[in-house]
Amino acid sequence: MRGQKPVVVAAAVLASLCLGTGVAAAGDGWGSPKPGSDGAGDSYYPQDGNGGYDVADYHLKVTYDPATHQLTGNQDITARATQSLSSFNLDLHGLTVDSVKVDGRDAAFGRTGDHELVITPSRALRRGRPFTVKIAYHGVPAPIDDPALGNSGWQYAKAGGAFVAGEPKSATTWYPVNDTPLDKATFHLAITVPDEWGVIANGREKPSVKVPGGTTHVWAEETPIVPYMTTVAIDKWTFDRQQRKDGTPIVSAFAPGVPDSTKQAEARLPEILDFLESKFGPYPIDAAGGIFLNEQIGFSLETMSRPIYSAGWAGTVPTIVHENAHQWYGDSVAVAHWRDVCLNECFASYATWLWDEAKEGVDLNAMYANDVNTAPARLWNGKLYDMGQGNEFTYVYSKGPMMLHALRNYIGERAFSWVLKTWPSLHRDGNASLPEFQRYTEFAAHRSLKGFFDAWVYGTGKPADEFLFPGGLKH
């Protein structure tokens, strides 16, 4: 760490700089039981997620048959009521719910809209009290087809397997969930498939169990996780297992047909994680690895502890750097709202710049100058904050790292490096917003950065020269 200010001091100051985030709680007292809200209030996806409770853990027991695509699930949810609840919702696309129990008692349930599962317990749930939900369900999972974002969720491989990937939603296609970034929970999966199929998922691999009709594969993600970052992938994998120097397990899986060049790139993961740790602070997840498909899906995704990669261009070192940088920026520290997505993608994209600077000797100032001089007008008019639903995954990849390089030169190397390294630790396992990041960066720089953030982040148009070419940057 280049700065010498301890994180504990920053944490104390941060309390006065930042607005808290999380699932909203009710006022004082138990209050009269009322239905929990059917959405978490995101400005782009207001019906995603739900209110009135906070999930601590999802425990899934799933049986899946690749031949018929039939999935049968038994789910245990551990949660706490944040208001007195007469009923509450979970999110689930498709699939048939067979039974629901709340605290061991049969509960009434129904479906509304395109993904709301409404559960009415036999007894009201009091604010502040823990409760459990058991759900039995089955069906043939299907992806969510978004005109702007493509397929998300449970998808099928041409070779007969299946995998889960998608953002901002995907988990709802294979289990009931509170589908909001504001409700992180631990995630435990036991999935039974025929013996010839392998399974990889989030977290740490536990011993598998032979059962009639197949093998049960067990995975446990003990780091609190946002639902869209959960995954499972079923194929005839080739596995590579290694460890970081600190003992963190690394498990990577390669589908049949994945080239050796991709395996060689992933073999550098320990080096990549060590490098990212030097920039972003301690690795915040309890496992690592990658899932390498032999499918062209148009994107790779930072599924927690184990990113999932499209075939082709994605199996390269820069993409592996990008997706693993998300373990700090996007996974451990998740967005408060989807308008804050630059906190994920701008930083992961800039991580590849930092890698090129350190490992390839790239002159970032020269690269930045070239990018500025060749940028089309549409780039300058692309917003990095509150860009609108469907536009989240656009200019954050191009204008985003340019903004961060300009910020680095605007506030100086010491302040910038300190912010990069301490921000993930301060918000570990939580959520954050871009305005919070601005205030924290102002604290580190000892001055207002309103002009810079207005020019680069909140507004449109080419920034004035004082923000476009600060410090050592030149035309």
PDB file of C-alpha atoms in Angstrom, residues 6 18 33 43 51 54 96 116 131 133 146 175 178 187 190 201 215 232 246-247 264 272 308 345 351 353 394 439 453:
ATOM      1  CA  PRO A   6      -4.926   2.807   8.117  1.00  0.00           C
ATOM      2  CA  CYS A  18     -21.453   7.614   2.690  1.00  0.00           C
ATOM      3  CA  PRO A  33     -48.338  -7.510   9.653  1.00  0.00           C
ATOM      4  CA  SER A  43     -34.921   2.456 -10.764  1.00  0.00           C
ATOM      5  CA  GLY A  51     -38.959  -6.205   0.467  1.00  0.00           C
ATOM      6  CA  ASP A  54     -33.290 -10.399   4.445  1.00  0.00           C
ATOM      7  CA  THR A  96     -43.780 -25.265 -11.119  1.00  0.00           C
ATOM      8  CA  GLU A 116     -43.537 -13.258  -8.555  1.00  0.00           C
ATOM      9  CA  PHE A 131     -37.728 -17.789   9.735  1.00  0.00           C
ATOM     10  CA  VAL A 133     -38.828 -21.480   3.999  1.00  0.00           C
ATOM     11  CA  ASP A 146     -33.813  -9.801 -23.144  1.00  0.00           C
ATOM     12  CA  TYR A 175     -34.471 -21.447  -8.057  1.00  0.00           C
ATOM     13  CA  ASN A 178     -34.774 -12.521  -3.617  1.00  0.00           C
ATOM     14  CA  PHE A 187     -25.153 -20.314  -1.166  1.00  0.00           C
ATOM     15  CA  ALA A 190     -26.071 -30.254  -3.838  1.00  0.00           C
ATOM     16  CA  ALA A 201     -20.391 -24.192  -9.220  1.00  0.00           C
ATOM     17  CA  THR A 215     -23.705 -38.674  -8.334  1.00  0.00           C
ATOM     18  CA  VAL A 232     -23.836 -24.088 -11.919  1.00  0.00           C
ATOM     19  CA  ASP A 246      -2.268 -18.996   1.164  1.00  0.00           C
ATOM     20  CA  GLY A 247      -4.159 -22.248   0.553  1.00  0.00           C
ATOM     21  CA  GLN A 264      -2.439 -22.008 -20.560  1.00  0.00           C
ATOM     22  CA  ILE A 272      -3.157 -12.749 -11.852  1.00  0.00           C
ATOM     23  CA  ILE A 308     -17.733 -18.236 -16.534  1.00  0.00           C
ATOM     24  CA  GLU A 345     -17.166  -2.483 -15.155  1.00  0.00           C
ATOM     25  CA  ALA A 351      -7.518  -3.577 -14.223  1.00  0.00           C
ATOM     26  CA  TRP A 353      -4.747  -1.400 -18.218  1.00  0.00           C
ATOM     27  CA  THR A 394     -21.922   0.041 -23.077  1.00  0.00           C
ATOM     28  CA  ARG A 439     -17.038  11.276  -1.614  1.00  0.00           C
ATOM     29  CA  PHE A 453     -17.071  13.796 -11.710  1.00  0.00           C
TER      30      PHE A 453
END
